[in-house]
Amino acid sequence: MTQARVAILISGSGSNMEALVRAMTGAFPARPVLVIADDPQAGGLARAHRLSVPHVVVDHNAMPGDRAAFEAALSRALTLARADIICLAGFMRVLSADFVARWQGRILNIHPSLLPAFKGLHTHARALAAGGAEHGCSVHLVTPGLDDGPVLGQARLPILPGDTPDTLAARLLPLEHRLYPAVLARFAQGDLRPLLL
Ligand code: GRF
């Protein structure tokens, strides 16, 4: 059984990237081949170094306003790494329809809400403001629409009295770290059935 080659795109601390990398051992049907940060300051670069995963920076600030150049550099790095699957993990750039089409069906993203609720930013504050009883995270296939693709997995948690966006985010992150590897394992084997943790 060949193992899928996984590239992970980050912009920040990279805790989801670390969870994915740590899961990809033994019988797991995928292996990390590259971490790409869009910012040289991304804390996840130090994590990738500690995890001995090859890592590069494709600095979006080096090509200000030129998304085509940025995405061409991304595609070059992904092609050189022979990536089969791309995991966006705390990646803060919106990818163009052209890029998504180029890697059609092979890009996953984790989003900190129970999609289709709360697409976009500030999801914890918005979930609190909505007054619902639950919050959660979703892993979905990336399509041209923002946070809009088919959901491949979700994990839920109760919203507690006194929760703030920060307490909610902190309680949600460990669930993300369980959900993303579980979905990736199924996806790498071609299993697109939604996983509900
Ligand atoms: C996480 O909440 C993730 O859902 C969102 O970015 C946050 C930071 O993730 N996409 P990480 O620690 O950089 O993986």
PDB file of C-alpha atoms and ligand atoms in Angstrom:
ATOM      1  CA  MET A   1       0.000   0.000   0.000  1.00  0.00           C
ATOM      2  CA  THR A   2       1.593   3.253  -1.071  1.00  0.00           C
ATOM      3  CA  GLN A   3       1.334   6.021   1.480  1.00  0.00           C
ATOM      4  CA  ALA A   4      -0.096   9.362   0.413  1.00  0.00           C
ATOM      5  CA  ARG A   5       2.386  12.245   0.396  1.00  0.00           C
ATOM      6  CA  VAL A   6       0.982  15.110   2.466  1.00  0.00           C
ATOM      7  CA  ALA A   7       1.979  18.771   2.350  1.00  0.00           C
ATOM      8  CA  ILE A   8       0.738  20.985   5.181  1.00  0.00           C
ATOM      9  CA  LEU A   9       0.224  24.739   4.728  1.00  0.00           C
ATOM     10  CA  ILE A  10       0.423  26.974   7.798  1.00  0.00           C
ATOM     11  CA  SER A  11       0.405  30.636   8.724  1.00  0.00           C
ATOM     12  CA  GLY A  12       0.694  30.500  12.510  1.00  0.00           C
ATOM     13  CA  SER A  13       1.539  28.306  15.472  1.00  0.00           C
ATOM     14  CA  GLY A  14       1.088  25.054  13.558  1.00  0.00           C
ATOM     15  CA  SER A  15      -0.471  23.001  16.364  1.00  0.00           C
ATOM     16  CA  ASN A  16      -2.776  21.285  13.866  1.00  0.00           C
ATOM     17  CA  MET A  17       0.223  20.610  11.619  1.00  0.00           C
ATOM     18  CA  GLU A  18       2.009  19.008  14.578  1.00  0.00           C
ATOM     19  CA  ALA A  19      -1.003  16.839  15.368  1.00  0.00           C
ATOM     20  CA  LEU A  20      -1.121  15.672  11.742  1.00  0.00           C
ATOM     21  CA  VAL A  21       2.617  14.951  11.605  1.00  0.00           C
ATOM     22  CA  ARG A  22       2.598  13.046  14.897  1.00  0.00           C
ATOM     23  CA  ALA A  23      -0.310  10.920  13.658  1.00  0.00           C
ATOM     24  CA  MET A  24       1.399   9.988  10.371  1.00  0.00           C
ATOM     25  CA  THR A  25       3.449   7.044  11.647  1.00  0.00           C
ATOM     26  CA  GLY A  26       3.241   3.260  11.494  1.00  0.00           C
ATOM     27  CA  ALA A  27       0.225   1.979   9.584  1.00  0.00           C
ATOM     28  CA  PHE A  28      -1.165   5.472   8.983  1.00  0.00           C
ATOM     29  CA  PRO A  29      -1.796   5.631   5.199  1.00  0.00           C
ATOM     30  CA  ALA A  30       0.031   8.938   4.684  1.00  0.00           C
ATOM     31  CA  ARG A  31       3.323  10.648   5.473  1.00  0.00           C
ATOM     32  CA  PRO A  32       4.234  14.326   5.764  1.00  0.00           C
ATOM     33  CA  VAL A  33       6.585  15.453   2.988  1.00  0.00           C
ATOM     34  CA  LEU A  34       6.571  19.246   3.352  1.00  0.00           C
ATOM     35  CA  VAL A  35       5.407  22.092   5.545  1.00  0.00           C
ATOM     36  CA  ILE A  36       4.904  25.415   3.771  1.00  0.00           C
ATOM     37  CA  ALA A  37       4.485  28.629   5.770  1.00  0.00           C
ATOM     38  CA  ASP A  38       3.242  31.795   4.089  1.00  0.00           C
ATOM     39  CA  ASP A  39       5.141  33.877   6.641  1.00  0.00           C
ATOM     40  CA  PRO A  40       8.755  33.507   7.857  1.00  0.00           C
ATOM     41  CA  GLN A  41       7.534  34.384  11.362  1.00  0.00           C
ATOM     42  CA  ALA A  42       5.137  31.438  11.551  1.00  0.00           C
ATOM     43  CA  GLY A  43       5.740  29.606  14.823  1.00  0.00           C
ATOM     44  CA  GLY A  44       4.937  26.338  13.084  1.00  0.00           C
ATOM     45  CA  LEU A  45       8.282  26.478  11.248  1.00  0.00           C
ATOM     46  CA  ALA A  46      10.098  25.743  14.521  1.00  0.00           C
ATOM     47  CA  ARG A  47       7.690  22.874  15.170  1.00  0.00           C
ATOM     48  CA  ALA A  48       8.374  21.434  11.700  1.00  0.00           C
ATOM     49  CA  HIS A  49      12.109  21.699  12.368  1.00  0.00           C
ATOM     50  CA  ARG A  50      11.737  19.895  15.702  1.00  0.00           C
ATOM     51  CA  LEU A  51       9.609  17.253  13.965  1.00  0.00           C
ATOM     52  CA  SER A  52      12.239  16.877  11.204  1.00  0.00           C
ATOM     53  CA  VAL A  53       9.709  17.619   8.482  1.00  0.00           C
ATOM     54  CA  PRO A  54      11.074  19.501   5.459  1.00  0.00           C
ATOM     55  CA  HIS A  55       9.759  23.035   5.547  1.00  0.00           C
ATOM     56  CA  VAL A  56       9.873  26.130   3.379  1.00  0.00           C
ATOM     57  CA  VAL A  57       8.533  29.658   3.414  1.00  0.00           C
ATOM     58  CA  VAL A  58       6.544  31.002   0.508  1.00  0.00           C
ATOM     59  CA  ASP A  59       6.299  34.552   1.769  1.00  0.00           C
ATOM     60  CA  HIS A  60       3.151  36.259   0.591  1.00  0.00           C
ATOM     61  CA  ASN A  61       4.672  39.570   1.721  1.00  0.00           C
ATOM     62  CA  ALA A  62       7.483  39.096  -0.807  1.00  0.00           C
ATOM     63  CA  MET A  63       4.915  39.385  -3.594  1.00  0.00           C
ATOM     64  CA  PRO A  64       2.543  42.007  -2.204  1.00  0.00           C
ATOM     65  CA  GLY A  65      -0.801  41.974  -3.973  1.00  0.00           C
ATOM     66  CA  ASP A  66       0.380  39.391  -6.500  1.00  0.00           C
ATOM     67  CA  ARG A  67      -1.681  36.343  -5.574  1.00  0.00           C
ATOM     68  CA  ALA A  68      -0.873  34.644  -8.887  1.00  0.00           C
ATOM     69  CA  ALA A  69       2.876  34.783  -8.134  1.00  0.00           C
ATOM     70  CA  PHE A  70       2.333  33.569  -4.595  1.00  0.00           C
ATOM     71  CA  GLU A  71       0.196  30.654  -5.745  1.00  0.00           C
ATOM     72  CA  ALA A  72       2.608  29.791  -8.559  1.00  0.00           C
ATOM     73  CA  ALA A  73       5.355  29.500  -5.925  1.00  0.00           C
ATOM     74  CA  LEU A  74       3.068  27.335  -3.780  1.00  0.00           C
ATOM     75  CA  SER A  75       2.336  25.049  -6.720  1.00  0.00           C
ATOM     76  CA  ARG A  76       6.021  24.779  -7.585  1.00  0.00           C
ATOM     77  CA  ALA A  77       6.898  23.702  -4.029  1.00  0.00           C
ATOM     78  CA  LEU A  78       3.972  21.252  -3.934  1.00  0.00           C
ATOM     79  CA  THR A  79       4.889  19.760  -7.308  1.00  0.00           C
ATOM     80  CA  LEU A  80       8.552  19.374  -6.325  1.00  0.00           C
ATOM     81  CA  ALA A  81       7.440  17.605  -3.133  1.00  0.00           C
ATOM     82  CA  ARG A  82       5.148  15.381  -5.226  1.00  0.00           C
ATOM     83  CA  ALA A  83       2.325  16.158  -2.815  1.00  0.00           C
ATOM     84  CA  ASP A  84      -0.771  13.977  -3.189  1.00  0.00           C
ATOM     85  CA  ILE A  85      -2.794  15.736  -0.483  1.00  0.00           C
ATOM     86  CA  ILE A  86      -2.621  19.326   0.787  1.00  0.00           C
ATOM     87  CA  CYS A  87      -3.771  20.031   4.349  1.00  0.00           C
ATOM     88  CA  LEU A  88      -4.471  23.669   5.207  1.00  0.00           C
ATOM     89  CA  ALA A  89      -3.845  23.996   8.942  1.00  0.00           C
ATOM     90  CA  GLY A  90      -4.292  27.457  10.333  1.00  0.00           C
ATOM     91  CA  PHE A  91      -3.509  28.753   6.836  1.00  0.00           C
ATOM     92  CA  MET A  92      -4.845  32.278   6.527  1.00  0.00           C
ATOM     93  CA  ARG A  93      -4.695  32.951   2.798  1.00  0.00           C
ATOM     94  CA  VAL A  94      -7.765  32.656   0.589  1.00  0.00           C
ATOM     95  CA  LEU A  95      -6.814  30.485  -2.365  1.00  0.00           C
ATOM     96  CA  SER A  96      -8.010  31.400  -5.839  1.00  0.00           C
ATOM     97  CA  ALA A  97     -10.415  29.289  -7.857  1.00  0.00           C
ATOM     98  CA  ASP A  98      -7.533  28.636 -10.281  1.00  0.00           C
ATOM     99  CA  PHE A  99      -5.333  27.222  -7.523  1.00  0.00           C
ATOM    100  CA  VAL A 100      -8.180  25.133  -6.118  1.00  0.00           C
ATOM    101  CA  ALA A 101      -8.896  23.813  -9.627  1.00  0.00           C
ATOM    102  CA  ARG A 102      -5.194  22.971 -10.105  1.00  0.00           C
ATOM    103  CA  TRP A 103      -5.277  20.813  -6.948  1.00  0.00           C
ATOM    104  CA  GLN A 104      -8.940  19.892  -7.272  1.00  0.00           C
ATOM    105  CA  GLY A 105     -10.171  17.317  -4.816  1.00  0.00           C
ATOM    106  CA  ARG A 106      -6.870  17.078  -2.941  1.00  0.00           C
ATOM    107  CA  ILE A 107      -7.051  20.040  -0.519  1.00  0.00           C
ATOM    108  CA  LEU A 108      -8.425  19.697   3.027  1.00  0.00           C
ATOM    109  CA  ASN A 109      -8.988  22.452   5.568  1.00  0.00           C
ATOM    110  CA  ILE A 110      -9.895  22.572   9.214  1.00  0.00           C
ATOM    111  CA  HIS A 111     -12.264  25.322  10.228  1.00  0.00           C
ATOM    112  CA  PRO A 112     -13.195  26.145  13.840  1.00  0.00           C
ATOM    113  CA  SER A 113     -16.974  26.015  13.492  1.00  0.00           C
ATOM    114  CA  LEU A 114     -19.749  23.513  12.816  1.00  0.00           C
ATOM    115  CA  LEU A 115     -20.027  24.270   9.096  1.00  0.00           C
ATOM    116  CA  PRO A 116     -22.052  25.456   7.339  1.00  0.00           C
ATOM    117  CA  ALA A 117     -22.421  27.764  10.338  1.00  0.00           C
ATOM    118  CA  PHE A 118     -19.943  30.609  10.794  1.00  0.00           C
ATOM    119  CA  LYS A 119     -17.846  30.514   7.639  1.00  0.00           C
ATOM    120  CA  GLY A 120     -15.018  33.027   7.694  1.00  0.00           C
ATOM    121  CA  LEU A 121     -13.309  34.593  10.696  1.00  0.00           C
ATOM    122  CA  HIS A 122     -13.997  35.131  14.434  1.00  0.00           C
ATOM    123  CA  THR A 123     -16.015  31.912  14.652  1.00  0.00           C
ATOM    124  CA  HIS A 124     -15.826  31.523  18.444  1.00  0.00           C
ATOM    125  CA  ALA A 125     -17.153  35.021  19.126  1.00  0.00           C
ATOM    126  CA  ARG A 126     -19.889  34.527  16.542  1.00  0.00           C
ATOM    127  CA  ALA A 127     -20.906  31.173  18.013  1.00  0.00           C
ATOM    128  CA  LEU A 128     -21.156  32.783  21.450  1.00  0.00           C
ATOM    129  CA  ALA A 129     -23.114  35.733  20.099  1.00  0.00           C
ATOM    130  CA  ALA A 130     -25.549  33.337  18.415  1.00  0.00           C
ATOM    131  CA  GLY A 131     -26.379  31.916  21.842  1.00  0.00           C
ATOM    132  CA  GLY A 132     -26.324  28.278  20.702  1.00  0.00           C
ATOM    133  CA  ALA A 133     -25.622  25.349  22.996  1.00  0.00           C
ATOM    134  CA  GLU A 134     -22.805  23.865  20.910  1.00  0.00           C
ATOM    135  CA  HIS A 135     -19.689  24.811  18.994  1.00  0.00           C
ATOM    136  CA  GLY A 136     -17.148  22.682  17.181  1.00  0.00           C
ATOM    137  CA  CYS A 137     -14.775  22.218  14.260  1.00  0.00           C
ATOM    138  CA  SER A 138     -15.076  20.867  10.757  1.00  0.00           C
ATOM    139  CA  VAL A 139     -12.690  19.343   8.251  1.00  0.00           C
ATOM    140  CA  HIS A 140     -13.834  19.935   4.694  1.00  0.00           C
ATOM    141  CA  LEU A 141     -12.710  19.575   1.104  1.00  0.00           C
ATOM    142  CA  VAL A 142     -11.580  22.958  -0.217  1.00  0.00           C
ATOM    143  CA  THR A 143     -13.599  24.340  -3.121  1.00  0.00           C
ATOM    144  CA  PRO A 144     -13.482  27.865  -4.597  1.00  0.00           C
ATOM    145  CA  GLY A 145     -16.066  29.124  -2.087  1.00  0.00           C
ATOM    146  CA  LEU A 146     -14.712  30.184   1.325  1.00  0.00           C
ATOM    147  CA  ASP A 147     -15.138  27.380   3.906  1.00  0.00           C
ATOM    148  CA  ASP A 148     -17.728  25.946   1.551  1.00  0.00           C
ATOM    149  CA  GLY A 149     -16.698  22.448   0.455  1.00  0.00           C
ATOM    150  CA  PRO A 150     -18.160  19.075   1.457  1.00  0.00           C
ATOM    151  CA  VAL A 151     -17.689  18.409   5.175  1.00  0.00           C
ATOM    152  CA  LEU A 152     -15.615  15.278   5.829  1.00  0.00           C
ATOM    153  CA  GLY A 153     -15.689  15.388   9.614  1.00  0.00           C
ATOM    154  CA  GLN A 154     -16.886  17.302  12.639  1.00  0.00           C
ATOM    155  CA  ALA A 155     -16.274  17.357  16.383  1.00  0.00           C
ATOM    156  CA  ARG A 156     -18.627  19.112  18.800  1.00  0.00           C
ATOM    157  CA  LEU A 157     -18.402  20.588  22.292  1.00  0.00           C
ATOM    158  CA  PRO A 158     -20.916  22.273  24.569  1.00  0.00           C
ATOM    159  CA  ILE A 159     -20.764  26.030  25.032  1.00  0.00           C
ATOM    160  CA  LEU A 160     -20.518  26.577  28.795  1.00  0.00           C
ATOM    161  CA  PRO A 161     -21.805  29.493  30.879  1.00  0.00           C
ATOM    162  CA  GLY A 162     -19.082  32.090  31.119  1.00  0.00           C
ATOM    163  CA  ASP A 163     -17.306  30.911  27.980  1.00  0.00           C
ATOM    164  CA  THR A 164     -15.329  33.549  26.141  1.00  0.00           C
ATOM    165  CA  PRO A 165     -13.927  33.278  22.615  1.00  0.00           C
ATOM    166  CA  ASP A 166     -10.569  32.384  24.170  1.00  0.00           C
ATOM    167  CA  THR A 167     -11.891  29.670  26.506  1.00  0.00           C
ATOM    168  CA  LEU A 168     -13.906  28.213  23.642  1.00  0.00           C
ATOM    169  CA  ALA A 169     -10.917  28.243  21.287  1.00  0.00           C
ATOM    170  CA  ALA A 170      -8.742  26.605  23.935  1.00  0.00           C
ATOM    171  CA  ARG A 171     -11.279  23.818  24.545  1.00  0.00           C
ATOM    172  CA  LEU A 172     -11.809  23.328  20.829  1.00  0.00           C
ATOM    173  CA  LEU A 173      -8.160  23.031  19.770  1.00  0.00           C
ATOM    174  CA  PRO A 174      -7.611  19.529  21.267  1.00  0.00           C
ATOM    175  CA  LEU A 175     -10.696  18.347  19.387  1.00  0.00           C
ATOM    176  CA  GLU A 176      -9.219  19.752  16.180  1.00  0.00           C
ATOM    177  CA  HIS A 177      -6.043  17.822  16.884  1.00  0.00           C
ATOM    178  CA  ARG A 178      -8.066  14.598  17.106  1.00  0.00           C
ATOM    179  CA  LEU A 179     -10.424  15.270  14.216  1.00  0.00           C
ATOM    180  CA  TYR A 180      -7.973  16.316  11.515  1.00  0.00           C
ATOM    181  CA  PRO A 181      -5.735  13.200  11.654  1.00  0.00           C
ATOM    182  CA  ALA A 182      -8.791  10.924  11.823  1.00  0.00           C
ATOM    183  CA  VAL A 183     -10.277  12.508   8.711  1.00  0.00           C
ATOM    184  CA  LEU A 184      -6.920  12.508   6.895  1.00  0.00           C
ATOM    185  CA  ALA A 185      -6.500   8.769   7.528  1.00  0.00           C
ATOM    186  CA  ARG A 186      -9.860   8.052   5.902  1.00  0.00           C
ATOM    187  CA  PHE A 187      -9.341  10.552   3.084  1.00  0.00           C
ATOM    188  CA  ALA A 188      -5.937   9.060   2.248  1.00  0.00           C
ATOM    189  CA  GLN A 189      -7.711   5.746   1.716  1.00  0.00           C
ATOM    190  CA  GLY A 190     -10.384   7.302  -0.473  1.00  0.00           C
ATOM    191  CA  ASP A 191     -13.072   7.147   2.196  1.00  0.00           C
ATOM    192  CA  LEU A 192     -15.132  10.327   1.974  1.00  0.00           C
ATOM    193  CA  ARG A 193     -17.843   9.303   4.450  1.00  0.00           C
ATOM    194  CA  PRO A 194     -18.297  12.105   7.002  1.00  0.00           C
ATOM    195  CA  LEU A 195     -16.750  11.316  10.403  1.00  0.00           C
ATOM    196  CA  LEU A 196     -18.550  12.616  13.464  1.00  0.00           C
ATOM    197  CA  LEU A 197     -16.374  12.528  16.605  1.00  0.00           C
TER     198      LEU A 197
HETATM  199  C1  GRF B   1      -7.094  26.750  14.756  1.00  0.00           C
HETATM  200  O1  GRF B   1      -8.185  27.084  15.557  1.00  0.00           O
HETATM  201  C2  GRF B   1      -7.622  26.321  13.406  1.00  0.00           C
HETATM  202  O2  GRF B   1      -8.918  25.783  13.457  1.00  0.00           O
HETATM  203  C3  GRF B   1      -7.645  27.600  12.645  1.00  0.00           C
HETATM  204  O3  GRF B   1      -6.426  28.228  13.014  1.00  0.00           O
HETATM  205  C4  GRF B   1      -6.254  28.000  14.429  1.00  0.00           C
HETATM  206  C5  GRF B   1      -4.786  27.890  14.746  1.00  0.00           C
HETATM  207  O4  GRF B   1      -4.358  26.646  14.359  1.00  0.00           O
HETATM  208  N1  GRF B   1      -7.740  27.344  11.234  1.00  0.00           N
HETATM  209  P1  GRF B   1      -2.815  26.158  14.446  1.00  0.00           P
HETATM  210  O5  GRF B   1      -2.422  26.100  15.916  1.00  0.00           O
HETATM  211  O6  GRF B   1      -1.968  27.153  13.688  1.00  0.00           O
HETATM  212  O7  GRF B   1      -2.869  24.800  13.825  1.00  0.00           O
END
